[in-house]
Short mmCIF file of C-alpha atoms in Angstrom, two decimals:
data_model
loop_
_atom_site.label_atom_id
_atom_site.label_comp_id
_atom_site.label_asym_id
_atom_site.label_seq_id
_atom_site.Cartn_x
_atom_site.Cartn_y
_atom_site.Cartn_z
CA UNK A 1 19.50 89.81 177.37
CA UNK A 2 19.67 88.26 174.07
CA UNK A 3 18.67 90.39 170.91
CA UNK A 4 15.55 88.21 169.91
CA UNK A 5 14.17 89.10 173.53
CA UNK A 6 14.78 92.88 172.81
CA UNK A 7 13.04 92.63 169.40
CA UNK A 8 10.06 90.66 170.70
CA UNK A 9 9.41 93.09 173.53
CA UNK A 10 9.93 95.97 171.42
CA UNK A 11 7.38 94.82 168.87
CA UNK A 12 4.97 94.07 171.90
CA UNK A 13 5.45 97.36 173.51
CA UNK A 14 4.44 99.12 170.14
CA UNK A 15 1.57 97.10 169.44
CA UNK A 16 0.53 98.09 173.09
CA UNK A 17 1.25 101.63 172.52
CA UNK A 18 -0.90 101.82 169.27
CA UNK A 19 -3.55 100.00 171.02
CA UNK A 20 -3.60 102.66 173.89
CA UNK A 21 -3.61 105.76 171.16
CA UNK A 22 -6.85 103.99 169.62
CA UNK A 23 -8.57 103.78 172.84
CA UNK A 24 -7.62 107.39 173.79
CA UNK A 25 -9.08 108.60 170.48
CA UNK A 26 -12.40 107.05 171.15
CA UNK A 27 -12.82 108.81 174.12
CA UNK A 28 -14.68 111.95 172.66
CA UNK A 29 -17.51 109.46 171.15
CA UNK A 30 -18.58 108.64 174.99
CA UNK A 31 -21.30 111.22 176.00
CA UNK A 32 -20.50 110.39 179.78
CA UNK A 33 -16.74 111.43 179.31
CA UNK A 34 -17.45 114.90 178.65
CA UNK A 35 -20.09 115.02 181.41
CA UNK A 36 -17.89 113.89 184.04
CA UNK A 37 -15.22 116.41 183.11
CA UNK A 38 -17.73 119.09 184.64
CA UNK A 39 -16.81 118.62 188.44
CA UNK A 40 -13.21 119.57 187.36
CA UNK A 41 -14.49 122.63 185.38
CA UNK A 42 -16.88 123.60 188.26
CA UNK A 43 -13.86 123.63 190.60
CA UNK A 44 -11.56 125.21 188.36
CA UNK A 45 -14.24 128.35 188.24
CA UNK A 46 -15.36 128.23 191.92
CA UNK A 47 -18.74 126.79 191.47
CA UNK A 48 -19.76 124.23 194.34
CA UNK A 49 -20.77 120.93 192.22
CA UNK A 50 -21.96 119.22 195.52
CA UNK A 51 -25.32 120.52 195.35
CA UNK A 52 -27.85 120.98 197.98
CA UNK A 53 -31.28 121.42 197.49
CA UNK A 54 -32.99 123.89 197.64
CA UNK A 55 -30.09 125.72 198.02
CA UNK A 56 -29.63 124.77 194.12
CA UNK A 57 -26.73 124.61 191.52
CA UNK A 58 -25.92 122.86 188.47
CA UNK A 59 -26.74 119.22 188.78
CA UNK A 60 -23.84 117.00 187.68
CA UNK A 61 -22.85 113.34 188.46
CA UNK A 62 -21.47 114.41 191.94
CA UNK A 63 -21.49 110.88 193.87
CA UNK A 64 -17.74 110.61 193.70
CA UNK A 65 -15.25 112.10 195.99
CA UNK A 66 -13.45 115.44 195.46
CA UNK A 67 -9.95 113.98 194.48
CA UNK A 68 -11.68 112.91 190.95
CA UNK A 69 -11.95 116.73 190.15
CA UNK A 70 -8.56 117.64 191.16
CA UNK A 71 -6.97 114.96 189.25
CA UNK A 72 -8.55 115.98 185.96
CA UNK A 73 -8.14 119.62 186.40
CA UNK A 74 -5.36 119.79 183.50
CA UNK A 75 -8.16 119.22 181.07
CA UNK A 76 -9.80 122.40 181.92
CA UNK A 77 -6.93 124.12 179.97
CA UNK A 78 -7.83 123.08 176.60
CA UNK A 79 -10.12 124.94 174.14
CA UNK A 80 -12.55 122.56 172.71
CA UNK A 81 -14.68 119.93 173.99
CA UNK A 82 -12.91 117.28 172.19
CA UNK A 83 -9.44 118.37 173.23
CA UNK A 84 -10.51 118.42 176.91
CA UNK A 85 -11.75 114.88 176.65
CA UNK A 86 -9.01 113.56 174.88
CA UNK A 87 -6.72 115.17 177.73
CA UNK A 88 -8.82 113.62 180.47
CA UNK A 89 -8.50 110.30 178.72
CA UNK A 90 -4.95 110.69 178.68
CA UNK A 91 -4.70 111.56 182.20
CA UNK A 92 -6.65 108.41 183.03
CA UNK A 93 -4.13 106.43 181.02
CA UNK A 94 -0.84 108.11 182.60
CA UNK A 95 -2.15 107.33 186.11
CA UNK A 96 -3.06 104.10 185.46
CA UNK A 97 -0.13 102.86 183.49
CA UNK A 98 2.32 104.63 185.50
CA UNK A 99 1.14 103.03 188.59
CA UNK A 100 1.36 99.45 186.79
CA UNK A 101 5.14 100.26 185.64
CA UNK A 102 5.67 101.26 189.36
CA UNK A 103 4.21 98.04 190.35
CA UNK A 104 6.34 95.88 188.03
CA UNK A 105 9.57 97.60 187.49
CA UNK A 106 10.14 99.77 190.76
CA UNK A 107 11.17 98.81 194.01
CA UNK A 108 12.90 95.39 192.96
CA UNK A 109 15.53 93.95 194.98
CA UNK A 110 17.08 92.66 191.98
CA UNK A 111 18.09 94.10 188.65
CA UNK A 112 15.01 94.18 186.10
CA UNK A 113 15.09 91.52 183.45
CA UNK A 114 13.03 90.65 180.31
CA UNK A 115 10.54 88.68 182.33
CA UNK A 116 9.58 91.87 184.49
CA UNK A 117 9.04 93.75 180.89
CA UNK A 118 7.00 90.83 179.58
CA UNK A 119 5.01 90.96 182.79
CA UNK A 120 4.23 94.63 182.54
CA UNK A 121 3.33 94.25 179.09
CA UNK A 122 1.10 91.31 179.73
CA UNK A 123 -0.91 93.55 182.32
CA UNK A 124 -0.83 96.29 179.76
CA UNK A 125 -2.45 94.23 177.32
CA UNK A 126 -5.21 92.62 179.58
CA UNK A 127 -6.13 96.43 180.49
CA UNK A 128 -6.81 97.04 177.14
CA UNK A 129 -8.83 93.81 176.40
CA UNK A 130 -10.81 93.08 179.34
CA UNK A 131 -13.92 95.43 179.22
CA UNK A 132 -13.95 96.45 182.90
CA UNK A 133 -10.44 97.46 182.67
CA UNK A 134 -10.64 99.03 179.30
CA UNK A 135 -13.65 101.13 180.78
CA UNK A 136 -11.69 102.36 183.86
CA UNK A 137 -8.16 102.70 182.65
CA UNK A 138 -9.15 104.78 179.49
CA UNK A 139 -12.61 106.81 180.36
CA UNK A 140 -12.90 109.86 182.32
CA UNK A 141 -14.13 108.47 185.46
CA UNK A 142 -13.32 108.12 189.53
CA UNK A 143 -11.93 104.75 188.80
CA UNK A 144 -8.90 105.51 187.30
CA UNK A 145 -7.43 107.70 189.57
CA UNK A 146 -8.50 105.63 192.34
CA UNK A 147 -7.14 102.62 190.83
CA UNK A 148 -3.82 104.31 190.32
CA UNK A 149 -3.47 105.40 193.89
CA UNK A 150 -4.38 102.19 195.24
CA UNK A 151 -1.89 100.49 193.29
CA UNK A 152 0.91 102.74 194.30
CA UNK A 153 -0.26 102.42 198.22
CA UNK A 154 0.35 98.69 197.53
CA UNK A 155 3.64 99.18 195.68
CA UNK A 156 4.90 101.19 198.30
CA UNK A 157 4.62 98.61 200.91
CA UNK A 158 6.49 95.60 199.29
CA UNK A 159 8.06 93.25 201.93
CA UNK A 160 10.43 95.27 204.14
CA UNK A 161 9.90 98.41 201.79
CA UNK A 162 9.64 100.55 204.87
CA UNK A 163 13.38 99.69 205.62
CA UNK A 164 14.13 100.14 202.31
CA UNK A 165 12.52 103.23 201.33
CA UNK A 166 12.07 105.75 204.51
CA UNK A 167 8.79 107.37 203.17
CA UNK A 168 7.24 104.13 202.11
CA UNK A 169 4.51 104.37 205.00
CA UNK A 170 3.48 107.84 204.70
CA UNK A 171 3.47 107.65 200.69
CA UNK A 172 1.44 104.10 200.85
CA UNK A 173 -1.13 106.10 203.65
CA UNK A 174 -1.70 108.97 201.62
CA UNK A 175 -2.07 107.26 198.39
CA UNK A 176 -4.57 104.52 200.16
CA UNK A 177 -6.64 107.47 201.55
CA UNK A 178 -6.56 109.46 198.30
CA UNK A 179 -8.03 106.32 196.38
CA UNK A 180 -10.97 106.58 199.18
CA UNK A 181 -11.31 110.25 198.38
CA UNK A 182 -11.60 109.39 194.50
CA UNK A 183 -14.39 106.73 194.97
CA UNK A 184 -15.94 105.32 198.32
CA UNK A 185 -15.69 101.66 196.85
CA UNK A 186 -11.99 101.64 197.40
CA UNK A 187 -12.41 101.68 201.28
CA UNK A 188 -10.83 98.27 201.59
CA UNK A 189 -7.56 99.58 200.10
CA UNK A 190 -6.26 101.16 203.32
CA UNK A 191 -7.94 98.48 205.92
CA UNK A 192 -6.17 95.56 203.91
CA UNK A 193 -2.98 97.21 203.84
CA UNK A 194 -2.85 97.99 207.38
CA UNK A 195 -3.83 94.06 208.03
CA UNK A 196 -1.04 92.87 205.87
CA UNK A 197 1.46 95.17 207.57
CA UNK A 198 0.51 94.08 210.68
CA UNK A 199 1.07 90.46 209.47
CA UNK A 200 4.15 90.95 207.98
CA UNK A 201 5.78 93.73 210.10
CA UNK A 202 4.59 93.48 213.49
CA UNK A 203 2.71 95.74 215.91
CA UNK A 204 5.00 98.50 215.63
CA UNK A 205 5.28 99.40 212.00
CA UNK A 206 1.50 98.54 211.70
CA UNK A 207 0.92 101.26 214.45
CA UNK A 208 3.27 103.63 212.44
CA UNK A 209 1.00 102.90 209.45
CA UNK A 210 -2.00 103.41 211.21
CA UNK A 211 -0.94 106.79 212.37
CA UNK A 212 -0.17 107.87 208.84
CA UNK A 213 -3.53 106.72 207.86
CA UNK A 214 -5.14 108.67 210.49
CA UNK A 215 -3.33 111.87 209.75
CA UNK A 216 -3.52 111.53 205.78
CA UNK A 217 -7.40 110.72 206.31
CA UNK A 218 -7.95 113.53 208.78
CA UNK A 219 -5.83 116.19 206.56
CA UNK A 220 -7.91 115.31 203.63
CA UNK A 221 -11.29 115.22 205.22
CA UNK A 222 -10.47 118.51 206.86
CA UNK A 223 -9.42 120.16 203.59
CA UNK A 224 -12.49 118.81 201.72
CA UNK A 225 -14.93 119.98 204.71
CA UNK A 226 -13.33 123.40 204.40
CA UNK A 227 -13.60 123.64 200.51
CA UNK A 228 -17.10 122.24 200.06
CA UNK A 229 -18.75 121.87 203.61
CA UNK A 230 -19.34 118.54 205.37
CA UNK A 231 -23.26 118.82 204.89
CA UNK A 232 -22.96 118.97 200.82
CA UNK A 233 -20.35 116.44 200.87
CA UNK A 234 -22.34 114.08 203.11
CA UNK A 235 -25.43 114.48 201.20
CA UNK A 236 -23.88 113.78 197.72
CA UNK A 237 -21.38 111.06 198.50
CA UNK A 238 -23.33 109.18 201.34
CA UNK A 239 -27.20 109.95 201.42
CA UNK A 240 -27.90 110.19 197.85
CA UNK A 241 -25.95 106.68 196.92
CA UNK A 242 -27.46 105.19 199.90
CA UNK A 243 -31.10 105.81 199.00
CA UNK A 244 -30.77 104.38 195.18
CA UNK A 245 -32.39 101.18 194.32
CA UNK A 246 -30.58 98.22 192.78
CA UNK A 247 -30.12 97.70 188.86
CA UNK A 248 -33.56 96.30 188.26
CA UNK A 249 -35.32 93.82 190.46
CA UNK A 250 -34.67 92.88 194.05
CA UNK A 251 -31.13 93.27 195.52
CA UNK A 252 -30.68 89.43 195.57
CA UNK A 253 -31.36 88.94 191.85
CA UNK A 254 -29.24 91.96 191.16
CA UNK A 255 -26.59 90.57 193.34
CA UNK A 256 -26.40 87.14 191.58
CA UNK A 257 -26.62 88.60 188.05
CA UNK A 258 -23.82 90.80 188.84
CA UNK A 259 -21.60 88.15 190.31
CA UNK A 260 -22.10 85.86 187.34
CA UNK A 261 -21.29 88.69 185.20
CA UNK A 262 -18.05 89.41 187.29
CA UNK A 263 -16.94 85.58 186.49
CA UNK A 264 -17.57 86.13 182.74
CA UNK A 265 -15.60 89.23 182.34
CA UNK A 266 -12.87 88.35 184.58
CA UNK A 267 -12.80 84.58 183.67
CA UNK A 268 -8.81 84.89 182.17
CA UNK A 269 -7.48 86.29 185.31
CA UNK A 270 -9.62 84.50 187.56
CA UNK A 271 -8.69 80.81 186.19
CA UNK A 272 -4.93 81.50 186.13
CA UNK A 273 -5.19 82.77 189.77
CA UNK A 274 -7.20 79.64 190.65
CA UNK A 275 -4.76 77.60 189.01
CA UNK A 276 -1.77 79.48 191.01
CA UNK A 277 -3.78 79.06 194.12
CA UNK A 278 -4.11 75.22 193.51
CA UNK A 279 -0.43 74.95 192.48
CA UNK A 280 0.66 76.42 195.84
CA UNK A 281 -1.72 74.31 197.90
CA UNK A 282 -0.36 71.05 196.15
CA UNK A 283 3.46 72.16 196.76
CA UNK A 284 2.64 71.76 200.34
CA UNK A 285 3.86 75.29 201.53
CA UNK A 286 0.33 75.92 203.32
CA UNK A 287 0.04 72.54 204.68
CA UNK A 288 3.69 72.77 205.96
CA UNK A 289 3.00 76.16 207.89
CA UNK A 290 4.95 77.96 205.26
CA UNK A 291 2.11 80.30 204.38
CA UNK A 292 3.94 83.05 206.44
CA UNK A 293 6.69 83.19 204.08
CA UNK A 294 4.06 83.68 201.06
CA UNK A 295 2.85 86.51 202.55
CA UNK A 296 5.97 88.68 202.07
CA UNK A 297 5.78 88.38 198.38
CA UNK A 298 5.28 91.76 196.67
CA UNK A 299 1.94 90.47 194.89
CA UNK A 300 0.27 89.59 198.21
CA UNK A 301 -0.98 93.20 198.85
CA UNK A 302 -2.49 93.56 195.48
CA UNK A 303 -4.02 90.20 195.42
CA UNK A 304 -5.51 90.65 199.05
CA UNK A 305 -6.94 94.12 197.98
CA UNK A 306 -8.28 92.65 195.00
CA UNK A 307 -10.05 89.67 196.81
CA UNK A 308 -11.67 92.49 199.41
CA UNK A 309 -12.75 94.41 196.66
CA UNK A 310 -14.62 91.62 194.88
CA UNK A 311 -18.04 92.26 196.99
CA UNK A 312 -17.61 95.90 196.48
CA UNK A 313 -17.47 95.41 192.64
CA UNK A 314 -20.28 92.86 192.52
CA UNK A 315 -22.40 95.38 194.82
CA UNK A 316 -21.23 98.42 192.75
CA UNK A 317 -22.58 96.65 189.55
CA UNK A 318 -25.71 95.74 191.36
CA UNK A 319 -26.60 99.10 192.30
CA UNK A 320 -28.75 101.42 189.87
CA UNK A 321 -26.36 103.01 187.43
CA UNK A 322 -23.69 100.26 187.84
CA UNK A 323 -22.08 99.06 184.77
CA UNK A 324 -18.94 96.75 184.05
CA UNK A 325 -16.45 99.35 185.19
CA UNK A 326 -17.28 98.30 188.73
CA UNK A 327 -15.43 94.89 188.29
CA UNK A 328 -12.33 96.89 187.74
CA UNK A 329 -12.20 97.70 191.59
CA UNK A 330 -11.02 93.97 192.14
CA UNK A 331 -10.05 92.98 188.68
CA UNK A 332 -7.12 95.86 188.14
CA UNK A 333 -5.75 94.35 191.61
CA UNK A 334 -5.87 90.75 190.86
CA UNK A 335 -4.44 91.25 187.22
CA UNK A 336 -1.44 93.17 188.45
CA UNK A 337 -1.12 90.70 191.06
CA UNK A 338 -1.19 87.67 188.85
CA UNK A 339 1.39 88.93 186.33
CA UNK A 340 3.61 90.25 189.17
CA UNK A 341 3.35 86.80 190.70
CA UNK A 342 4.42 84.93 187.50
CA UNK A 343 7.49 87.15 187.16
CA UNK A 344 8.57 86.57 190.70
CA UNK A 345 7.94 83.08 190.41
CA UNK A 346 10.27 82.84 187.15
CA UNK A 347 13.03 84.65 189.31
CA UNK A 348 12.74 82.73 192.61
CA UNK A 349 11.80 79.14 191.86
CA UNK A 350 14.59 76.79 192.23
CA UNK A 351 13.08 74.13 189.88
CA UNK A 352 13.53 74.98 186.19
CA UNK A 353 10.32 73.28 185.33
CA UNK A 354 8.52 75.66 187.66
CA UNK A 355 10.23 78.52 186.10
CA UNK A 356 9.46 77.34 182.60
CA UNK A 357 5.82 77.29 183.87
CA UNK A 358 5.80 80.87 184.78
CA UNK A 359 7.33 82.12 181.64
CA UNK A 360 4.89 80.26 179.53
CA UNK A 361 1.97 81.35 181.25
CA UNK A 362 2.93 84.84 180.73
CA UNK A 363 3.81 84.31 176.95
CA UNK A 364 0.51 82.64 176.37
CA UNK A 365 -1.43 85.26 177.67
CA UNK A 366 0.35 88.16 176.10
CA UNK A 367 1.34 86.57 172.37
CA UNK A 368 -2.62 86.19 171.39
CA UNK A 369 -3.54 89.45 172.87
CA UNK A 370 -0.75 90.96 171.08
CA UNK A 371 -1.65 89.41 167.79
CA UNK A 372 -5.42 90.46 168.44
CA UNK A 373 -4.66 94.25 169.14
CA UNK A 374 -1.85 94.31 166.29
CA UNK A 375 -4.41 95.82 163.74
CA UNK A 376 -5.06 98.91 165.95
CA UNK A 377 -2.41 100.94 164.28
CA UNK A 378 -4.18 100.55 161.05
CA UNK A 379 -7.26 102.48 162.45
CA UNK A 380 -5.71 105.12 164.09
CA UNK A 381 -5.59 107.55 161.03
CA UNK A 382 -9.49 107.04 160.50
CA UNK A 383 -10.09 107.81 164.02
CA UNK A 384 -8.35 111.28 164.04
CA UNK A 385 -9.88 112.13 160.81
CA UNK A 386 -13.40 111.37 162.34
CA UNK A 387 -13.03 113.36 165.55
CA UNK A 388 -14.61 116.80 163.85
CA UNK A 389 -17.89 114.32 163.57
CA UNK A 390 -18.16 113.50 167.18
CA UNK A 391 -21.46 114.47 168.90
CA UNK A 392 -19.52 116.58 171.44
CA UNK A 393 -18.05 118.71 168.57
CA UNK A 394 -21.25 118.94 166.61
CA UNK A 395 -23.09 120.30 169.95
CA UNK A 396 -20.35 122.60 170.33
CA UNK A 397 -20.33 124.08 166.64
CA UNK A 398 -24.31 124.03 166.77
CA UNK A 399 -24.39 126.02 170.12
CA UNK A 400 -21.53 128.39 168.63
CA UNK A 401 -23.73 129.15 165.63
CA UNK A 402 -27.02 129.35 167.62
CA UNK A 403 -26.14 130.72 170.98
CA UNK A 404 -28.93 130.13 173.62
CA UNK A 405 -31.28 128.44 171.03
CA UNK A 406 -30.89 124.94 172.19
CA UNK A 407 -30.69 122.88 175.39
CA UNK A 408 -28.52 119.64 175.24
CA UNK A 409 -29.38 117.56 178.48
CA UNK A 410 -26.68 115.17 177.68
CA UNK A 411 -23.80 117.65 176.74
CA UNK A 412 -23.18 120.28 179.58
CA UNK A 413 -19.40 120.41 178.46
CA UNK A 414 -20.55 121.44 175.07
CA UNK A 415 -22.87 124.13 176.59
CA UNK A 416 -20.11 125.34 178.66
CA UNK A 417 -17.28 125.54 176.06
CA UNK A 418 -19.86 127.18 173.40
CA UNK A 419 -21.77 129.62 176.08
CA UNK A 420 -19.88 130.12 178.99
CA UNK A 421 -22.31 128.86 181.16
CA UNK A 422 -22.98 125.55 183.50
CA UNK A 423 -26.02 123.71 182.20
CA UNK A 424 -27.76 120.56 184.11
CA UNK A 425 -26.74 117.12 183.29
CA UNK A 426 -29.53 114.91 182.89
CA UNK A 427 -28.20 112.16 184.93
CA UNK A 428 -28.05 114.68 188.00
CA UNK A 429 -31.61 114.72 188.05
CA UNK A 430 -31.76 110.85 187.49
CA UNK A 431 -29.50 110.28 190.69
CA UNK A 432 -31.81 112.74 192.84
CA UNK A 433 -35.01 111.19 191.52
CA UNK A 434 -34.08 107.57 192.35
CA UNK A 435 -33.05 108.81 195.90
CA UNK A 436 -36.38 110.06 196.49
CA UNK A 437 -35.29 113.61 196.32
CA UNK A 438 -37.27 116.16 194.09
CA UNK A 439 -36.05 118.91 191.98
CA UNK A 440 -38.11 122.09 192.10
CA UNK A 441 -39.08 123.72 188.45
CA UNK A 442 -37.16 127.11 189.82
CA UNK A 443 -33.81 124.78 190.45
CA UNK A 444 -34.07 123.13 186.93
CA UNK A 445 -34.82 126.28 185.11
CA UNK A 446 -31.77 128.19 186.74
CA UNK A 447 -29.38 126.12 184.73
CA UNK A 448 -30.65 125.63 181.44
CA UNK A 449 -30.85 128.35 178.68
CA UNK A 450 -33.42 131.03 179.22
CA UNK A 451 -36.46 130.17 176.93
CA UNK A 452 -34.70 127.52 174.38
CA UNK A 453 -36.44 127.31 171.13
CA UNK A 454 -35.75 123.32 171.08
CA UNK A 455 -34.69 120.45 173.54
CA UNK A 456 -32.12 118.20 171.59
CA UNK A 457 -31.19 114.54 172.18
CA UNK A 458 -29.00 112.31 170.11
CA UNK A 459 -31.21 110.02 168.05
CA UNK A 460 -28.56 106.81 168.67
CA UNK A 461 -26.66 105.47 171.34
CA UNK A 462 -28.23 107.67 174.14
CA UNK A 463 -31.17 107.04 176.08
CA UNK A 464 -32.92 110.31 175.55
CA UNK A 465 -35.18 112.13 177.99
CA UNK A 466 -36.63 109.35 179.56
CA UNK A 467 -34.42 107.14 181.94
CA UNK A 468 -35.74 104.54 184.48
CA UNK A 469 -38.94 106.24 185.33
CA UNK A 470 -37.56 109.52 185.21
CA UNK A 471 -38.65 112.17 182.09
CA UNK A 472 -37.03 115.22 181.79
CA UNK A 473 -39.77 116.43 179.54
CA UNK A 474 -42.11 116.63 182.81
CA UNK A 475 -40.11 120.07 183.49
CA UNK A 476 -40.92 121.11 179.95
CA UNK A 477 -44.47 120.08 179.07
CA UNK A 478 -44.68 122.93 176.16
CA UNK A 479 -42.07 121.17 174.29
CA UNK A 480 -44.20 118.28 172.83
CA UNK A 481 -43.73 119.26 169.11
CA UNK A 482 -41.13 117.10 167.43
CA UNK A 483 -39.00 118.97 164.68
CA UNK A 484 -36.21 118.56 162.34
CA UNK A 485 -33.29 120.72 161.94
CA UNK A 486 -31.15 120.51 158.77
CA UNK A 487 -28.15 121.14 161.04
CA UNK A 488 -28.70 118.23 163.33
CA UNK A 489 -29.82 115.46 160.89
CA UNK A 490 -30.82 112.16 162.72
CA UNK A 491 -31.17 113.86 166.24
CA UNK A 492 -34.44 114.27 168.34
CA UNK A 493 -35.60 117.52 168.86
CA UNK A 494 -38.74 118.97 170.59
CA UNK A 495 -40.12 122.50 170.19
CA UNK A 496 -42.99 124.36 171.87
CA UNK A 497 -46.35 123.28 170.50
CA UNK A 498 -48.17 125.96 168.51
#
């Protein structure tokens, strides 16, 4: 490899690294990141967070599989809310970027080249730039571990991988199952991979892969039911989500709006993939019956999974509580499939113009993103200096100074660190309310501070006590007087009426 290539790749890698560091440092500013760590802390302390009512327990966001709490367990070892959230974000980044590196740089039948590294860096820049991927690959969420496991499941099944790597089938099956046990929306992963193995490797290998999937699924299900119980798992993972409405308006309107937004936020990847599909169609390979040879390319499992996930991405966003991270279910696999396809096209194409076209597309995608992200390094120092002023840290310091005085419904992690007690997270009530499951006063009072002096909400960037028809203050009608605390300037506080 020529020296200019090495220098260029090294510079791009440094820009990507600085961008990743900046995005990780922004994680403590998200209220949701702290709340999503609560299942891991509950697991670490033996508290069942899959709550059945009226049996009761602390209400968190418990609509995701048990593998998420396990993945973020290392974050529970840290001593402050900020450090725990930073650790959780690092876990997400390591899982996602390690999976992308595995896809682009491992299991190659040839020696790695500069183009393979360029494809990896291009995928990394897209993960930092496209909002759905930035959300899922840097936040604390079920999406990150699920995407990582799904990607490894695809990567282990590169064409003829079973013969090249003896444990390819069980590794792929295990990772495919674990992705589903992170989030239900990854159900297409094992199904699509089984169909792909059947088409490429034949019935015998597909039968072995099916057995591996069944064994992994049965083992994971049995372990989960033994740990948490079948009834709480069914109720929290299936019943509650199934009874929640669409994200505003009718389902048809929500789905159409979600589909349009998916196209908007995924446009750079979709347009390049569409151009690639048109190129292969015009090349005559599909028309001449050579489409079967296309299936053995290592990018195909990822692209097929990404296509199968598109309806799930759109429905996930259309459902109440859905956000742009839902689009990452499809976009992550499509992005990695695109960059791997371009790298393989450069290596395998016999015509020089085709190879130059593939390299040009990679460079034309990576260079503007690298220029756009280059100033990130300049902001890292200021982000580090402002960490003590995050909302999480502010609430933690206040509760340490005034134990038991206040209840912050959006900050259960700060409560746990300051008081050593699990407190309800407000969205846990919203989930149950939208599903038509009432929470009794007794169940509510069991996991808030006894007789708090004030109920506090951040005055900015936070919905407050009222969300989509649910009003937390209906449980606390006596807290009707607005007050101001000099220790919490700008925050919204309610105290008991005189």
